[in-house]
Short mmCIF file of C-alpha atoms and ligand atoms in Angstrom, two decimals:
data_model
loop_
_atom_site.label_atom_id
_atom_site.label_comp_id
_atom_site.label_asym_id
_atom_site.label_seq_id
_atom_site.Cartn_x
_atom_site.Cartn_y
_atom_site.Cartn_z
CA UNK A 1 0.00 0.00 0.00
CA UNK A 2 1.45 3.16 -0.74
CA UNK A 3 2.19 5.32 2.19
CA UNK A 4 0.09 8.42 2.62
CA UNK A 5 2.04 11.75 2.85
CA UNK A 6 0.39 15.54 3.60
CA UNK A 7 1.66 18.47 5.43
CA UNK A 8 -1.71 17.65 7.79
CA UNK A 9 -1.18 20.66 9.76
CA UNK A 10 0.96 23.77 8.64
CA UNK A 11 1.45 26.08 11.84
CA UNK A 12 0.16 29.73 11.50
CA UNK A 13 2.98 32.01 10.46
CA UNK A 14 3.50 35.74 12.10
CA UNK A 15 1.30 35.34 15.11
CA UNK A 16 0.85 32.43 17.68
CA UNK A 17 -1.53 29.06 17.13
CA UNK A 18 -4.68 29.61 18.87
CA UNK A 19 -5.45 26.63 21.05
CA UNK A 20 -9.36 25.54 22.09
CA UNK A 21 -8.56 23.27 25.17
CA UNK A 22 -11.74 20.80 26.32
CA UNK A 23 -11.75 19.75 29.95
CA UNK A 24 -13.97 17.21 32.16
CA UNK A 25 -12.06 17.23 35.31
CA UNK A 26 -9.50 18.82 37.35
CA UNK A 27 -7.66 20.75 34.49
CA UNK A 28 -3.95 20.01 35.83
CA UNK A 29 -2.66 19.36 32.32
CA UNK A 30 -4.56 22.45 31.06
CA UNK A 31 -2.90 24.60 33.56
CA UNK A 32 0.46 23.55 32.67
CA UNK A 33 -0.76 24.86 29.30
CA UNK A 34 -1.67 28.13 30.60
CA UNK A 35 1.37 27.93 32.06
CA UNK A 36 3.49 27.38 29.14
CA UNK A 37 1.65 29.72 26.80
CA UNK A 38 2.55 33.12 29.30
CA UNK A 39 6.59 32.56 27.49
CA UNK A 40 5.97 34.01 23.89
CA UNK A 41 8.71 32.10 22.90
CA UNK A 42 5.73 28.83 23.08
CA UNK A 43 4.05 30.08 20.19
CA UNK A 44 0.41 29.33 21.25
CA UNK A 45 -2.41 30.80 22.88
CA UNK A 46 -5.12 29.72 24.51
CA UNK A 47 -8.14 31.36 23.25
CA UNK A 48 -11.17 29.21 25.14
CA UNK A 49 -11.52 26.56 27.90
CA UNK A 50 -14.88 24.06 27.01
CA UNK A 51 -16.03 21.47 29.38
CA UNK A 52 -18.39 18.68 29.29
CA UNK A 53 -19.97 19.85 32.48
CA UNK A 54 -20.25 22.28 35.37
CA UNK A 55 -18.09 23.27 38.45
CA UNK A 56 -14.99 21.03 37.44
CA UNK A 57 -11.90 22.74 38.71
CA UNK A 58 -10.76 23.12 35.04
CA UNK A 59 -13.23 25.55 34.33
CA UNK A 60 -12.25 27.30 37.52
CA UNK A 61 -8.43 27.59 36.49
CA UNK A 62 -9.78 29.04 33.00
CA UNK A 63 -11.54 31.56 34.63
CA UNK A 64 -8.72 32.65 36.85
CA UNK A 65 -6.45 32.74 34.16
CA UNK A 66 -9.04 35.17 32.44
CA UNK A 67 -10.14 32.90 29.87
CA UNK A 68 -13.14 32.46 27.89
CA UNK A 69 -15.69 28.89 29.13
CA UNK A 70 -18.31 27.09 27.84
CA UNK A 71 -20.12 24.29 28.77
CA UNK A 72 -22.00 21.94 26.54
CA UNK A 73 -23.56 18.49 29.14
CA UNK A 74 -25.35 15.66 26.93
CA UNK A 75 -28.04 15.22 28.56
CA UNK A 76 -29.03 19.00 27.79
CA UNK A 77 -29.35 17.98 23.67
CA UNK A 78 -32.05 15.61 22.76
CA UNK A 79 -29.24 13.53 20.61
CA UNK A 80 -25.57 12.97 20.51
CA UNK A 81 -25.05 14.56 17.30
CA UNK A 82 -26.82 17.51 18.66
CA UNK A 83 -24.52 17.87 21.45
CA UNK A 84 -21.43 17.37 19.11
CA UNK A 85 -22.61 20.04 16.86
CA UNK A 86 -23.29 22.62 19.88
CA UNK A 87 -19.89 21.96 20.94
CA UNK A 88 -18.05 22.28 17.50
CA UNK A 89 -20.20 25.55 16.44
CA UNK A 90 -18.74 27.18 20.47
CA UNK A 91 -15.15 25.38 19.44
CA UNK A 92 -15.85 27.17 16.20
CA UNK A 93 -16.42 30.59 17.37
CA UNK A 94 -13.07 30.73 18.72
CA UNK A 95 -11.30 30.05 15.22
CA UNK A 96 -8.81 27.52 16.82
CA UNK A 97 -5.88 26.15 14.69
CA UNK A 98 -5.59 23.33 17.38
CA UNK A 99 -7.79 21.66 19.78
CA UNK A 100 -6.24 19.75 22.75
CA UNK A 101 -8.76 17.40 24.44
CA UNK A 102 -7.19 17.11 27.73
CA UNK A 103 -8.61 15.29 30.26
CA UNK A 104 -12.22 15.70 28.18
CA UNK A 105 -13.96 12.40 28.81
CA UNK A 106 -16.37 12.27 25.66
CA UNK A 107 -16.03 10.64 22.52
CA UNK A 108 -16.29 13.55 20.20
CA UNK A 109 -18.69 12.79 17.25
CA UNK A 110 -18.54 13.08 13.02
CA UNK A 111 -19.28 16.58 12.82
CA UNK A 112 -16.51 17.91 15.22
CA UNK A 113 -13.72 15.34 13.33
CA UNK A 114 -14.89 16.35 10.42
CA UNK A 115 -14.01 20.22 11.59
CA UNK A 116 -11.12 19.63 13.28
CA UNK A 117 -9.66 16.10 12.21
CA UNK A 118 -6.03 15.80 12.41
CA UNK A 119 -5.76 19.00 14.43
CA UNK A 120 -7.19 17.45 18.19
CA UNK A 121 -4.56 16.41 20.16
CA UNK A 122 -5.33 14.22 23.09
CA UNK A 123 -3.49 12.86 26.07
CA UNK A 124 -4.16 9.17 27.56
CA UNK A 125 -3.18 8.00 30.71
CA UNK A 126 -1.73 4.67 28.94
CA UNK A 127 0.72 3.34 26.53
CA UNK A 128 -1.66 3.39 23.69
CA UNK A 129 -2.29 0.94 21.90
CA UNK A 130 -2.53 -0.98 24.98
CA UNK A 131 -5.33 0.13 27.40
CA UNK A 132 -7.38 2.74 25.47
CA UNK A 133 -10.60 3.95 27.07
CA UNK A 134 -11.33 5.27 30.20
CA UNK A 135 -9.95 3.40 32.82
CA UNK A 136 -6.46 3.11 31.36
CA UNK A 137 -4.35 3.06 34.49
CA UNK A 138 -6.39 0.42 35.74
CA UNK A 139 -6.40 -1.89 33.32
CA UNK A 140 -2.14 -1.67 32.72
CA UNK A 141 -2.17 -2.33 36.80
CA UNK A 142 -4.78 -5.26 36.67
CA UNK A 143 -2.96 -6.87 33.36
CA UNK A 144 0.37 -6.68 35.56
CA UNK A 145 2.46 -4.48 33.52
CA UNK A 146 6.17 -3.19 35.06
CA UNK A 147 5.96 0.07 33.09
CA UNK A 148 3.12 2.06 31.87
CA UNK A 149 3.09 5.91 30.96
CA UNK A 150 0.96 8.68 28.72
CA UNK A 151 0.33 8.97 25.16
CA UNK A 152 -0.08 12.07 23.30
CA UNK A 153 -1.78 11.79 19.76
CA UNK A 154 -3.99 12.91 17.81
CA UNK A 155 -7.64 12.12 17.75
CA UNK A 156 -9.37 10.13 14.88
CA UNK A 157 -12.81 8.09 15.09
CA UNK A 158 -11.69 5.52 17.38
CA UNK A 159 -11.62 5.48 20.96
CA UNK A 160 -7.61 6.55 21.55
CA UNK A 161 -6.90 4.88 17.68
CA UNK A 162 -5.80 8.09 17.02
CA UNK A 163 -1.77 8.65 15.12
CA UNK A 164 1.10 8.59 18.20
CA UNK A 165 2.60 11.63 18.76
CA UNK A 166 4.92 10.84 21.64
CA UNK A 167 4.87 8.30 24.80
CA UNK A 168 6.39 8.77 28.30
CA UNK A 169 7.31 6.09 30.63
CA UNK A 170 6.18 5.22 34.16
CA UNK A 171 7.49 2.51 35.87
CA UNK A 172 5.08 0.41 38.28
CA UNK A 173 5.89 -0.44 41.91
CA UNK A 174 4.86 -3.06 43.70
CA UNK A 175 2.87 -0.57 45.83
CA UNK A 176 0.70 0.44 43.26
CA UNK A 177 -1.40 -2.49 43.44
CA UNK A 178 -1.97 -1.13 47.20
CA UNK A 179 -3.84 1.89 46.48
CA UNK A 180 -5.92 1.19 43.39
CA UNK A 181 -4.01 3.22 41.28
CA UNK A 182 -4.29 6.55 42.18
CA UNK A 183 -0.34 7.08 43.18
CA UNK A 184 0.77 5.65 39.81
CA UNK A 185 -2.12 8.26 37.60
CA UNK A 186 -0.53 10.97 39.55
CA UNK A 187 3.16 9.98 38.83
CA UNK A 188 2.11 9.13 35.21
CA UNK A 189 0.48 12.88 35.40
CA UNK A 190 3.43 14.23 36.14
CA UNK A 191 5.17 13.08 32.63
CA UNK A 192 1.83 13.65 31.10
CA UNK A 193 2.09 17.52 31.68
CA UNK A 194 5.51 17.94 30.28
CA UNK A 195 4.77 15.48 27.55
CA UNK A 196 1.77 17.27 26.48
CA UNK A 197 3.15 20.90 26.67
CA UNK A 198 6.48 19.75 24.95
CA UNK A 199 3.65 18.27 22.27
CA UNK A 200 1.49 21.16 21.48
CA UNK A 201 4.06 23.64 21.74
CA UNK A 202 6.37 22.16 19.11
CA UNK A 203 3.26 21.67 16.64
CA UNK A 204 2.14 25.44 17.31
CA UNK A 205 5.19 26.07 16.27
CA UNK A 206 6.40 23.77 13.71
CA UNK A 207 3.57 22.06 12.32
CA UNK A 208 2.92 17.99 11.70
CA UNK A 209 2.85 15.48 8.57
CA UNK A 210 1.60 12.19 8.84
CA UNK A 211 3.18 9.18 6.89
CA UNK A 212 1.15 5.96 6.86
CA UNK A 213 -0.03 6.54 10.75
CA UNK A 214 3.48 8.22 11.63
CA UNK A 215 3.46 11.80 12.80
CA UNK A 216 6.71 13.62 11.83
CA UNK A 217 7.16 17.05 13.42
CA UNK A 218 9.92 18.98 11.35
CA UNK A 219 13.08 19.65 13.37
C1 GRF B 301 -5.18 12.68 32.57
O1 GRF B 301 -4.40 11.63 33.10
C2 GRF B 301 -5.75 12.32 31.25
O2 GRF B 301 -4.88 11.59 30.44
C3 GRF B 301 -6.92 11.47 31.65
O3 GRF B 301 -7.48 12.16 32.74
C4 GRF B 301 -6.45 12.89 33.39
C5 GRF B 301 -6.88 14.33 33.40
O4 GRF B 301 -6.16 15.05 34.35
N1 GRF B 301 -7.83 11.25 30.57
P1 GRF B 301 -6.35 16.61 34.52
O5 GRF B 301 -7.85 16.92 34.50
O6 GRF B 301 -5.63 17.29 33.40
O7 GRF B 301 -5.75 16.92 35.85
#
């Protein structure tokens, strides 16, 4: 099969990437973005915070930061599609030339890939493609894995199918199994947050082509 090559995602030139960020939960990896896009030098700003629902402390820490919110819950639509297409007309609004889904729980539908496909980066609490879904510290600890970690990629129609980006490594400890997980998600966090800035930043500024499922990032 030949291998498919296109310049998926050309950066802006003369002013910074404008970044749409989607949140369900407590918003640390979005606040290390906030974080990184006060330097200039990043190349991206964030221009809105969206959330699947209300009074998460992501939403909070876009507010403080003086940021722009919205909030778009299923069960206020009378379909899925209707939700996705409230959600990609706010996303829209904004003009975004990336969307980072980071921590955002929701499998986002058609109409929003079809806006924003092979710009949505997302960030998974696994090493992908082992242990997509929801509950993918979990599952590595219950299969028994030594070393698990994040993966940053970029979203397609499948649930964390999406190209690789990058991976970081986190190695288990016996003691994980002790607590249910919840140490090794916040050690795995950790790597997450510097993965995922490191990520965004670098296609903000540089751009992304994708090869036959591999992402390239010019040097
Ligand atoms: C991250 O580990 C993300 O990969 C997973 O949920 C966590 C979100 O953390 N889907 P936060 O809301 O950014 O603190």
């Amino acid at each position: 099969m030949a291998a498919v090559s296109s310049l998926a995602f050309p950066p802006p030139v003369g002013r910074p990437a404008r970044l749409v960020v989607l949140v369900s939960g407590s918003g640390t990896n979005l606040q290390a973005l906030i974080d990184a896009v006060a330097d200039p030098a990043y190349g991206a700003e964030i221009v809105a915070v969206g959330a699947d629902r209300d009074g998460v402390a992501g939403l909070d820490r876009a507010e403080r930061a003086g940021l722009p919110t919205f909030v778009h819950r299923i069960k206020d639509f009378p379909g899925r599609a209707d939700w996705d297409a409230a959600l990609t007309a706010s996303v829209r609004a904004y003009q975004p030339d990336l969307v980072v889904t980071a921590g955002f729980m929701k499998i986002l539908g058609s109409g929003f890939l079809g806006a924003y496909g092979g710009r949505i980066v997302n960030t998974h609490p696994a090493l992908l493609p082992s242990f997509p879904g929801a509950h993918g510290v979990t599952d590595a600890l219950a299969y028994g894995v030594k070393v698990t970690g994040c993966t940053v990629h970029l979203v397609d129609s499948g649930v964390d199918t999406g190209p690789i980006i990058a991976q970081g490594v986190v190695e288990v400890t016996d003691a994980d199994h002790a607590d249910g997980g919840e140490a090794l998600h916040e050690r795995i966090k950790i790597v997450e947050r510097t993965l995922l800035v490191e990520v965004v930043g670098r296609l903000a500024r540089e751009g992304h082509r994708i090869e036959d499922r591999k992402v390239w990032i010019p040097a």
